[in-house]
Tab-separated table of C-alpha atoms in Angstrom:
chain	number	residue	atom	x	y	z
Q	1	MET	CA	193.716	155.255	88.863
Q	2	SER	CA	192.245	152.203	90.504
Q	3	SER	CA	192.527	148.977	88.613
Q	4	SER	CA	189.244	147.585	89.991
Q	5	THR	CA	186.237	147.572	87.666
Q	6	PRO	CA	182.952	149.133	88.819
Q	7	LYS	CA	180.371	146.875	90.464
Q	8	ARG	CA	177.725	145.569	88.048
Q	9	SER	CA	174.101	146.490	88.612
Q	10	LYS	CA	171.118	144.136	88.449
Q	11	LYS	CA	170.321	145.256	84.938
Q	12	ASP	CA	173.736	144.052	83.725
Q	13	ILE	CA	172.970	140.453	84.786
Q	14	SER	CA	171.121	139.987	81.485
Q	15	CYS	CA	174.462	140.221	79.662
Q	16	CYS	CA	177.606	138.078	79.839
Q	17	ALA	CA	180.228	139.684	82.101
Q	18	THR	CA	183.019	138.470	79.805
Q	19	CYS	CA	181.875	138.961	76.211
Q	20	GLY	CA	178.795	141.155	76.763
Q	21	ARG	CA	176.316	139.003	74.771
Q	22	SER	CA	172.646	138.891	75.823
Q	23	LEU	CA	171.653	136.047	78.139
Q	24	LEU	CA	167.856	136.525	78.102
Q	25	LYS	CA	167.067	133.580	75.812
Q	26	GLU	CA	169.838	131.123	76.566
Q	27	ARG	CA	171.172	128.997	79.393
Q	28	HIS	CA	173.991	130.621	81.437
Q	29	ILE	CA	175.698	130.465	84.840
Q	30	ARG	CA	175.707	132.629	87.948
Q	31	CYS	CA	178.696	132.773	90.262
Q	32	LEU	CA	178.016	131.951	93.899
Q	33	LYS	CA	180.957	134.001	95.143
Q	34	CYS	CA	180.871	137.019	92.877
Q	35	SER	CA	177.744	139.070	93.385
Q	36	HIS	CA	175.677	139.710	90.237
Q	37	TYR	CA	178.111	137.877	87.976
Q	38	ALA	CA	176.733	136.052	84.944
Q	39	GLN	CA	178.617	134.317	82.161
Q	40	CYS	CA	177.588	132.555	78.960
Q	41	LEU	CA	178.397	128.898	78.409
Q	42	GLN	CA	180.823	129.663	75.589
Q	43	CYS	CA	183.020	131.802	77.872
Q	44	LEU	CA	182.731	129.201	80.604
Q	45	SER	CA	183.882	126.454	78.207
Q	46	VAL	CA	187.152	128.286	77.506
Q	47	ALA	CA	187.673	129.131	81.217
Q	48	ALA	CA	187.404	132.856	80.602
Q	49	GLU	CA	188.121	134.857	83.766
Q	50	SER	CA	188.127	138.453	84.905
Q	51	HIS	CA	190.287	140.125	87.532
Q	52	HIS	CA	187.728	139.483	90.343
Q	53	HIS	CA	186.239	136.188	89.066
Q	54	SER	CA	188.105	132.916	88.879
Q	55	PHE	CA	187.183	129.795	86.921
Q	56	SER	CA	187.444	127.805	90.170
Q	57	HIS	CA	184.500	129.629	91.770
Q	58	ASN	CA	181.345	127.618	92.359
Q	59	PHE	CA	178.372	128.500	90.174
Q	60	PHE	CA	174.829	127.405	89.333
Q	61	VAL	CA	173.073	127.104	85.977
Q	62	ILE	CA	170.224	129.444	85.057
Q	63	GLU	CA	167.640	128.138	82.576
Q	64	PRO	CA	166.381	130.623	79.995
Q	65	LYS	CA	163.024	132.207	80.755
Q	66	PRO	CA	160.400	130.678	78.432
Q	67	GLY	CA	158.627	133.069	76.141
Q	68	PRO	CA	154.952	133.151	75.172
Q	69	ILE	CA	153.716	130.335	72.941
Q	70	TYR	CA	149.995	131.185	72.529
Q	71	CYS	CA	149.430	134.587	74.106
Q	72	GLN	CA	151.467	137.549	75.313
Q	73	GLY	CA	151.898	137.487	79.076
Q	74	TRP	CA	151.601	133.693	79.325
Q	75	ASP	CA	154.790	131.703	78.872
Q	76	ALA	CA	155.142	127.956	78.416
Q	77	HIS	CA	155.580	127.425	82.144
Q	78	ASP	CA	152.254	129.170	82.852
Q	79	GLU	CA	150.467	127.119	80.175
Q	80	ILE	CA	151.785	123.858	81.641
Q	81	LEU	CA	150.697	124.850	85.154
Q	82	LEU	CA	147.243	125.826	83.849
Q	83	LEU	CA	146.608	122.533	82.047
Q	84	PHE	CA	147.956	120.499	84.942
Q	85	GLY	CA	145.791	122.443	87.381
Q	86	ILE	CA	142.689	121.795	85.258
Q	87	LYS	CA	143.543	118.104	85.110
Q	88	MET	CA	143.986	117.814	88.873
Q	89	LEU	CA	141.388	120.296	90.157
Q	90	GLY	CA	138.765	120.280	87.419
Q	91	ILE	CA	137.655	122.839	84.871
Q	92	GLY	CA	135.752	125.741	86.391
Q	93	ASN	CA	137.556	125.666	89.748
Q	94	TRP	CA	139.417	128.833	88.836
Q	95	ASN	CA	140.075	129.937	92.423
Q	96	ASP	CA	141.753	126.641	93.293
Q	97	ILE	CA	143.777	126.720	90.074
Q	98	SER	CA	144.829	130.290	90.866
Q	99	HIS	CA	146.122	129.204	94.290
Q	100	PHE	CA	147.970	126.372	92.573
Q	101	MET	CA	149.633	128.583	89.920
Q	102	ARG	CA	150.352	131.525	92.277
Q	103	THR	CA	151.078	133.860	89.349
Q	104	LYS	CA	147.608	134.472	87.866
Q	105	THR	CA	144.249	135.503	89.283
Q	106	ALA	CA	141.103	133.431	88.860
Q	107	ALA	CA	139.615	136.006	86.451
Q	108	ASP	CA	142.797	136.004	84.330
Q	109	ILE	CA	142.828	132.207	84.196
Q	110	GLU	CA	139.176	131.952	83.156
Q	111	ALA	CA	139.518	134.641	80.467
Q	112	HIS	CA	142.723	133.081	79.093
Q	113	TYR	CA	141.340	129.514	78.976
Q	114	THR	CA	138.093	130.656	77.348
Q	115	ALA	CA	139.815	132.767	74.679
Q	116	ILE	CA	142.725	130.441	73.854
Q	117	TYR	CA	141.183	126.972	74.165
Q	118	ILE	CA	137.380	127.237	74.117
Q	119	LYS	CA	136.768	129.974	71.536
Q	120	SER	CA	139.705	129.027	69.339
Q	121	PRO	CA	138.876	128.357	65.650
Q	122	THR	CA	140.718	125.066	66.063
Q	123	ALA	CA	139.188	124.234	69.469
Q	124	PRO	CA	140.055	122.452	71.644
Q	125	TYR	CA	143.541	123.216	70.284
Q	126	PRO	CA	144.894	126.797	70.307
Q	127	VAL	CA	145.894	128.553	67.108
Q	128	SER	CA	149.528	128.284	65.984
Q	129	GLN	CA	150.383	131.940	66.505
Q	130	ILE	CA	151.054	134.216	69.446
Q	131	LEU	CA	148.015	136.370	70.153
Q	132	PRO	CA	148.132	139.762	71.864
Q	133	ALA	CA	147.530	139.953	75.578
Q	134	ILE	CA	143.931	139.263	76.556
Q	135	PRO	CA	142.386	142.226	78.395
Q	136	LYS	CA	141.335	141.542	81.952
Q	137	PRO	CA	137.569	141.178	82.401
Q	138	HIS	CA	135.696	143.872	84.256
Q	139	PRO	CA	134.884	143.026	87.874
Q	140	PRO	CA	131.281	141.861	88.426
Q	141	PRO	CA	128.813	144.473	89.718
Q	142	PHE	CA	128.201	142.528	92.934
Q	143	ASP	CA	130.102	141.425	95.984
Q	144	THR	CA	132.082	138.270	95.237
Q	145	ARG	CA	133.345	137.669	98.733
Q	146	PRO	CA	132.416	134.225	100.068
Q	147	VAL	CA	129.470	134.043	102.446
Q	148	GLU	CA	128.275	131.281	104.709
Q	149	SER	CA	126.072	128.794	102.871
Q	150	CYS	CA	122.966	127.390	104.556
Q	151	PRO	CA	121.476	125.109	101.874
Q	152	SER	CA	119.940	122.539	104.221
Q	153	GLU	CA	116.410	122.726	105.625
Q	154	ALA	CA	117.844	121.413	108.899
Q	155	HIS	CA	120.228	124.344	109.352
Q	156	GLU	CA	119.790	126.241	112.607
Q	157	LYS	CA	119.151	129.474	110.704
Q	158	HIS	CA	116.174	128.016	108.807
Q	159	MET	CA	114.827	126.308	111.934
Q	160	LEU	CA	114.850	129.660	113.757
Q	161	GLU	CA	113.114	131.364	110.826
Q	162	LYS	CA	110.327	128.764	111.052
Q	163	ASN	CA	110.237	129.142	114.863
Q	164	LYS	CA	110.839	125.423	115.327
Q	165	LYS	CA	112.901	123.721	117.995
Q	166	GLU	CA	112.528	120.125	116.813
Q	167	LYS	CA	112.571	118.472	113.414
Q	168	THR	CA	109.139	117.318	112.245
Q	169	ILE	CA	109.416	116.671	108.494
Q	170	PRO	CA	111.711	114.370	106.453
Q	171	ALA	CA	113.326	117.391	104.761
Q	172	GLU	CA	114.667	118.413	108.172
Q	173	PHE	CA	115.618	114.918	109.331
Q	174	ASN	CA	117.650	114.167	106.167
Q	175	GLY	CA	118.899	117.696	105.501
Q	176	PHE	CA	117.102	118.388	102.207
Q	177	MET	CA	118.736	121.104	100.075
Q	178	PRO	CA	115.963	122.417	97.773
Q	179	TYR	CA	118.197	124.455	95.443
Q	180	ARG	CA	120.541	121.509	94.944
Q	181	HIS	CA	117.791	118.844	94.868
Q	182	GLU	CA	119.924	116.716	97.184
Q	183	PHE	CA	119.960	115.400	100.740
Q	184	GLU	CA	122.771	115.625	103.270
Q	185	ILE	CA	122.044	111.960	104.024
Q	186	ASP	CA	121.578	110.260	100.651
Q	187	PHE	CA	120.268	106.847	99.709
Q	188	ASN	CA	123.142	104.389	100.324
Q	189	ASN	CA	125.183	107.207	101.785
Q	190	ASP	CA	128.388	105.118	101.758
Q	191	ALA	CA	128.192	104.286	98.033
Q	192	GLU	CA	131.229	106.487	97.327
Q	193	SER	CA	133.403	103.938	99.111
Q	194	LEU	CA	132.978	101.711	96.025
Q	195	VAL	CA	135.100	104.062	93.903
Q	196	ALA	CA	137.103	105.951	96.537
Q	197	ARG	CA	140.392	104.167	95.813
Q	198	ILE	CA	139.926	103.115	92.202
Q	199	GLU	CA	142.861	104.055	89.989
Q	200	PHE	CA	143.587	102.715	86.518
Q	201	ARG	CA	147.240	101.873	85.824
Q	202	ASP	CA	148.431	100.374	82.557
Q	203	ASP	CA	151.514	98.882	84.179
Q	204	GLU	CA	149.657	97.199	87.057
Q	205	ASP	CA	146.110	96.362	85.910
Q	206	THR	CA	145.336	92.909	84.614
Q	207	GLN	CA	142.244	92.078	82.614
Q	208	GLN	CA	140.550	90.744	85.741
Q	209	THR	CA	141.315	93.806	87.894
Q	210	PHE	CA	140.348	96.129	85.034
Q	211	TYR	CA	136.909	94.539	84.662
Q	212	SER	CA	136.402	94.499	88.444
Q	213	LYS	CA	137.047	98.242	88.551
Q	214	ILE	CA	134.652	98.794	85.645
Q	215	SER	CA	132.032	96.744	87.507
Q	216	ALA	CA	132.516	98.893	90.625
Q	217	LEU	CA	132.064	102.057	88.554
Q	218	MET	CA	128.867	100.700	86.979
Q	219	THR	CA	127.532	99.785	90.417
Q	220	TYR	CA	128.281	103.278	91.677
Q	221	ASN	CA	126.586	104.850	88.636
Q	222	ALA	CA	123.520	102.714	89.354
Q	223	GLN	CA	123.484	104.062	92.917
Q	224	LEU	CA	123.660	107.632	91.600
Q	225	ALA	CA	120.782	106.949	89.184
Q	226	GLU	CA	118.737	105.465	92.033
Q	227	ARG	CA	119.399	108.538	94.180
Q	228	LYS	CA	118.264	110.816	91.376
Q	229	PHE	CA	115.148	108.712	90.775
Q	230	ARG	CA	114.202	108.617	94.464
Q	231	THR	CA	114.751	112.355	94.867
Q	232	ALA	CA	112.537	113.033	91.826
Q	233	VAL	CA	109.785	110.819	93.292
Q	234	ILE	CA	110.062	112.512	96.690
Q	235	GLU	CA	109.777	115.971	95.136
Q	236	ASP	CA	106.927	114.898	92.836
Q	237	TRP	CA	104.898	113.555	95.771
Q	238	ASN	CA	106.081	116.283	98.182
Q	239	ILE	CA	106.813	113.583	100.751
Q	240	HIS	CA	109.707	115.473	102.306
Q	241	TYR	CA	107.394	118.238	103.558
Q	242	LYS	CA	104.725	116.020	105.123
Q	243	GLU	CA	104.516	116.059	108.902
Q	244	VAL	CA	105.907	113.040	110.724
Q	245	LYS	CA	103.543	111.378	113.215
Q	246	PHE	CA	103.913	108.647	115.797
Q	247	THR	CA	102.680	105.211	114.717
Q	248	ALA	CA	101.013	102.523	116.835
Q	249	ARG	CA	104.471	101.192	117.711
Q	250	ASN	CA	105.526	104.650	118.898
Q	251	GLU	CA	107.757	105.023	115.842
Q	252	LYS	CA	108.009	108.170	113.765
Q	253	ASP	CA	106.557	107.851	110.293
Q	254	ILE	CA	104.686	109.930	107.729
Q	255	ASP	CA	100.946	109.618	107.118
Q	256	PRO	CA	100.542	106.919	104.421
Q	257	ARG	CA	97.217	108.294	103.118
Q	258	PHE	CA	98.682	109.942	100.046
Q	259	LEU	CA	95.846	108.805	97.771
Q	260	ASN	CA	92.941	110.070	99.910
Q	261	GLY	CA	91.664	106.604	100.784
Q	262	PHE	CA	89.766	106.628	104.095
Q	263	SER	CA	87.615	103.494	104.224
Q	264	PRO	CA	89.304	100.096	104.728
Q	265	ALA	CA	88.394	99.077	101.168
Q	266	GLU	CA	89.876	102.289	99.723
Q	267	ARG	CA	93.031	101.898	101.820
Q	268	GLU	CA	93.401	98.357	100.495
Q	269	ILE	CA	93.197	99.660	96.922
Q	270	ASP	CA	95.794	102.334	97.694
Q	271	SER	CA	98.189	99.778	99.178
Q	272	LYS	CA	98.021	97.740	95.961
Q	273	ILE	CA	98.725	100.585	93.531
Q	274	ILE	CA	101.282	102.450	95.664
Q	275	SER	CA	104.035	100.108	94.433
Q	276	ILE	CA	103.659	101.404	90.849
Q	277	ALA	CA	103.119	105.019	91.908
Q	278	PRO	CA	106.793	106.088	91.503
Q	279	TYR	CA	106.738	104.996	87.855
Q	280	LEU	CA	103.324	106.492	87.005
Q	281	GLY	CA	103.879	109.867	88.645
Q	282	TYR	CA	101.780	111.696	91.201
Q	283	LYS	CA	99.012	113.039	88.938
Q	284	LYS	CA	98.409	109.782	87.069
Q	285	THR	CA	98.456	107.735	90.276
Q	286	GLU	CA	96.057	110.133	91.986
Q	287	HIS	CA	93.707	109.982	88.981
Q	288	LEU	CA	93.864	106.174	88.983
Q	289	ALA	CA	93.163	106.044	92.725
Q	290	ASN	CA	90.195	108.413	92.393
Q	291	CYS	CA	88.748	106.300	89.566
Q	292	LEU	CA	89.121	103.103	91.598
Q	293	HIS	CA	87.605	104.765	94.673
Q	294	GLN	CA	84.677	105.975	92.556
Q	295	GLN	CA	84.258	102.505	91.049
Q	296	LEU	CA	84.192	101.045	94.545
Q	297	LYS	CA	81.501	103.528	95.598
Q	298	TYR	CA	79.411	102.654	92.537
Q	299	ALA	CA	79.752	98.933	93.276
Q	300	GLU	CA	78.709	99.473	96.894
Q	301	MET	CA	75.796	101.636	95.755
Q	302	ILE	CA	74.617	98.998	93.255
Q	303	ALA	CA	74.838	96.281	95.913
Q	304	GLN	CA	72.861	98.484	98.309
Q	305	ARG	CA	70.136	99.182	95.715
Q	306	GLN	CA	69.880	95.469	94.907
Q	307	GLN	CA	69.438	94.712	98.598
Q	308	TRP	CA	66.723	97.364	98.790
Q	309	GLN	CA	64.898	95.773	95.852
Q	310	LEU	CA	65.076	92.332	97.470
Q	311	ASN	CA	63.414	93.820	100.546
Q	312	GLY	CA	60.596	95.461	98.547
Q	313	ILE	CA	61.860	99.026	98.773
Q	314	LYS	CA	60.641	101.325	95.984
Q	315	SER	CA	62.060	104.764	96.813
Q	316	HIS	CA	65.350	106.240	97.916
Q	317	THR	CA	63.757	107.626	101.076
Q	318	GLU	CA	62.595	104.160	102.090
Q	319	GLY	CA	66.035	102.759	101.270
Q	320	THR	CA	67.747	105.336	103.489
Q	321	LEU	CA	65.357	104.439	106.283
Q	322	PHE	CA	66.099	100.731	105.753
Q	323	SER	CA	69.865	101.329	105.872
Q	324	SER	CA	69.445	103.262	109.123
Q	325	LEU	CA	67.510	100.329	110.579
Q	326	GLN	CA	70.317	97.935	109.619
Q	327	LYS	CA	72.812	100.096	111.518
Q	328	TYR	CA	70.663	100.006	114.634
Q	329	ILE	CA	70.056	96.230	114.586
Q	330	LYS	CA	72.565	94.118	116.524
Q	331	ASP	CA	72.409	90.321	116.758
Q	332	GLY	CA	69.116	90.317	114.854
Q	333	LYS	CA	67.380	92.607	117.365
Q	334	LEU	CA	66.833	96.301	117.896
Q	335	PRO	CA	68.556	97.196	121.177
Q	336	GLN	CA	66.597	99.087	123.792
Q	337	SER	CA	69.089	101.947	123.582
Q	338	GLU	CA	68.364	102.452	119.867
Q	339	ILE	CA	64.547	102.407	120.017
Q	340	ASP	CA	64.263	106.160	120.582
Q	341	ASN	CA	66.603	106.850	117.650
Q	342	TRP	CA	64.592	104.549	115.408
Q	343	ASN	CA	61.281	106.165	116.409
Q	344	GLU	CA	62.772	109.559	115.598
Q	345	GLN	CA	63.750	108.282	112.136
Q	346	ILE	CA	60.185	107.017	111.571
Q	347	GLU	CA	58.702	110.381	112.551
Q	348	LYS	CA	61.021	112.184	110.123
Q	349	TYR	CA	59.988	109.800	107.353
Q	350	LYS	CA	56.282	110.366	108.016
Q	351	ARG	CA	56.694	114.138	108.061
Q	352	SER	CA	58.600	114.050	104.759
Q	353	THR	CA	55.848	112.032	103.024
Q	354	GLU	CA	53.121	114.282	104.408
Q	355	ILE	CA	54.936	117.390	103.230
Q	356	LEU	CA	55.415	115.789	99.815
Q	357	VAL	CA	51.659	115.468	99.228
Q	358	SER	CA	50.424	118.497	101.132
Q	359	LYS	CA	52.220	120.978	98.892
Q	360	ASN	CA	49.647	120.697	96.053
Q	361	ASP	CA	46.828	118.737	97.696
Q	362	GLU	CA	44.316	121.540	97.037
Q	363	PHE	CA	44.556	120.747	93.305
Q	364	LEU	CA	44.018	116.983	93.670
Q	365	ILE	CA	40.981	114.910	94.486
Q	366	ASP	CA	41.037	112.139	97.065
Q	367	GLN	CA	41.759	109.339	94.559
Q	368	GLU	CA	44.692	111.299	93.178
Q	369	LEU	CA	46.038	112.018	96.652
Q	370	GLN	CA	45.840	108.328	97.518
Q	371	LEU	CA	47.691	107.404	94.317
Q	372	CYS	CA	50.472	109.908	95.067
Q	373	MET	CA	50.779	108.622	98.627
Q	374	LYS	CA	50.811	104.966	97.593
Q	375	GLU	CA	53.149	105.200	94.596
Q	376	LYS	CA	55.305	108.023	96.027
Q	377	ILE	CA	54.567	110.278	93.071
Q	378	HIS	CA	55.308	113.946	93.595
Q	379	PRO	CA	52.149	116.034	93.089
Q	380	GLN	CA	53.900	118.301	90.577
Q	381	LEU	CA	55.029	115.273	88.572
Q	382	TYR	CA	51.507	113.856	88.763
Q	383	MET	CA	50.036	117.117	87.433
Q	384	SER	CA	52.547	117.160	84.560
Q	385	LEU	CA	51.797	113.548	83.558
Q	386	LYS	CA	48.044	114.137	83.862
Q	387	CYS	CA	48.264	117.263	81.674
Q	388	LEU	CA	50.286	115.367	79.058
Q	389	LEU	CA	47.791	112.484	78.863
Q	390	LEU	CA	44.724	114.752	78.742
Q	391	ARG	CA	46.198	116.872	75.928
Q	392	GLU	CA	46.964	113.790	73.849
Q	393	ALA	CA	43.527	112.282	74.578
Q	394	ALA	CA	41.860	115.457	73.297
Q	395	PHE	CA	43.289	114.911	69.805
Q	396	ARG	CA	43.437	111.133	69.485
Q	397	ARG	CA	42.696	107.884	71.147
Q	398	VAL	CA	45.424	107.058	73.677
Q	399	ARG	CA	46.055	103.463	74.630
Q	400	LYS	CA	48.145	102.341	77.577
Q	401	LYS	CA	51.122	101.322	75.446
Q	402	ASP	CA	50.990	104.762	73.802
Q	403	ALA	CA	51.039	106.450	77.200
Q	404	ILE	CA	54.063	104.487	78.408
Q	405	VAL	CA	56.288	105.618	75.525
Q	406	MET	CA	55.425	109.286	76.108
Q	407	ASP	CA	57.803	109.507	79.087
Q	408	PRO	CA	60.474	106.755	79.084
Q	409	ASN	CA	61.894	108.051	82.378
Q	410	HIS	CA	58.630	107.477	84.314
Q	411	THR	CA	57.041	104.491	82.584
Q	412	ASN	CA	55.760	102.900	85.802
Q	413	LYS	CA	54.301	106.132	87.174
Q	414	ILE	CA	52.653	107.217	83.918
Q	415	SER	CA	51.087	103.761	83.685
Q	416	LYS	CA	49.525	104.220	87.160
Q	417	VAL	CA	48.324	107.718	86.270
Q	418	TYR	CA	46.783	106.416	83.015
Q	419	ASP	CA	44.870	103.690	84.880
Q	420	LEU	CA	43.513	106.248	87.361
Q	421	LEU	CA	42.413	108.665	84.639
Q	422	VAL	CA	40.654	105.832	82.783
Q	423	SER	CA	38.892	104.719	85.968
Q	424	LEU	CA	37.759	108.293	86.620
Q	425	GLY	CA	36.479	108.654	83.057
Q	426	PHE	CA	38.906	111.374	82.016
Q	427	ILE	CA	40.312	109.204	79.219
Q	428	LYS	CA	38.512	106.709	77.006
Q	429	CYS	CA	40.647	103.694	76.183
């Protein structure tokens, strides 16, 4: 019979080769010379040997495998790697944390962190008992493989879809990403350099360096707030989708007429209120601009009517004719080239006044026709005022002051009609 003992299998490594005790939960040694030979520290301390293993053999120490502390299937080593990965890579970056741990999938990590730390009754701390293994979540009903992202308006794919070869709007020049509400080229694009190398160290920072780092962080936060504010203004005014045109200096710029001002006076108003436009918002600024434009038109209209009155004009038709004459006059004279245009305007004016009276001239006598022509009273209005005065005169005595108050909107015209009717004997004063 051979005196050699049979070779130990891999399963026997979990037990001490000398005393046979279990080595699963305690520190032990492995022999470098003897294959699959494990021994507990107690046997090693008394130099216990077997016929094929000598105490002088080199060995290495095996640490006990940590058991679960919060959940079955996750030992202490896994929990430490998870928390360290979250600290370094950020919560939610489950794929990166999975590559870092190498033992768990991204779905397993997310389900474990949510169940143990987020939904714990003692959150953010886990409960002080070992929970059963968390079931793996079902795979999503869609393809989760990564695809190429084309968020920017300036991407070649989007340019081809719009059948454009060159960039023409700010969204394309600055790489606007509508779903992210960001630009590839941001305001103060190098602002991140302020905080790129900031690191707080208790053993190195002095009070002065600490406050300087805090100041840099506050400056960077101000830059981020300014970016957000400017992006909100750009989206509110839709500036990033306005076509870029060439200016007088052959420079590319967008059309500044956001507030619909076309005349020089309206453009001047727009230039004054545009500085407060980002703080008012698009709708309020547009309403303010429209009100100011309308006020300007009213002021110009009042000044025009006052000028007409100073020149003895009594009707809007005469005023329009007078304004046309002012446009034709240059250096106090009517140029020879504008005489034909002016004569054409006069003919139109004459035809309009003749048509005005001829519509109901068969119902009027000569004196009434002359009054309508002279005072520019429409025949239908004359007939209405005449009917009103005659009806009142049939029941009572009508004086001139009584006639004037009958129609406050046409006091001057009803006064002229009253005088004519008295002179013709239709009314007794």
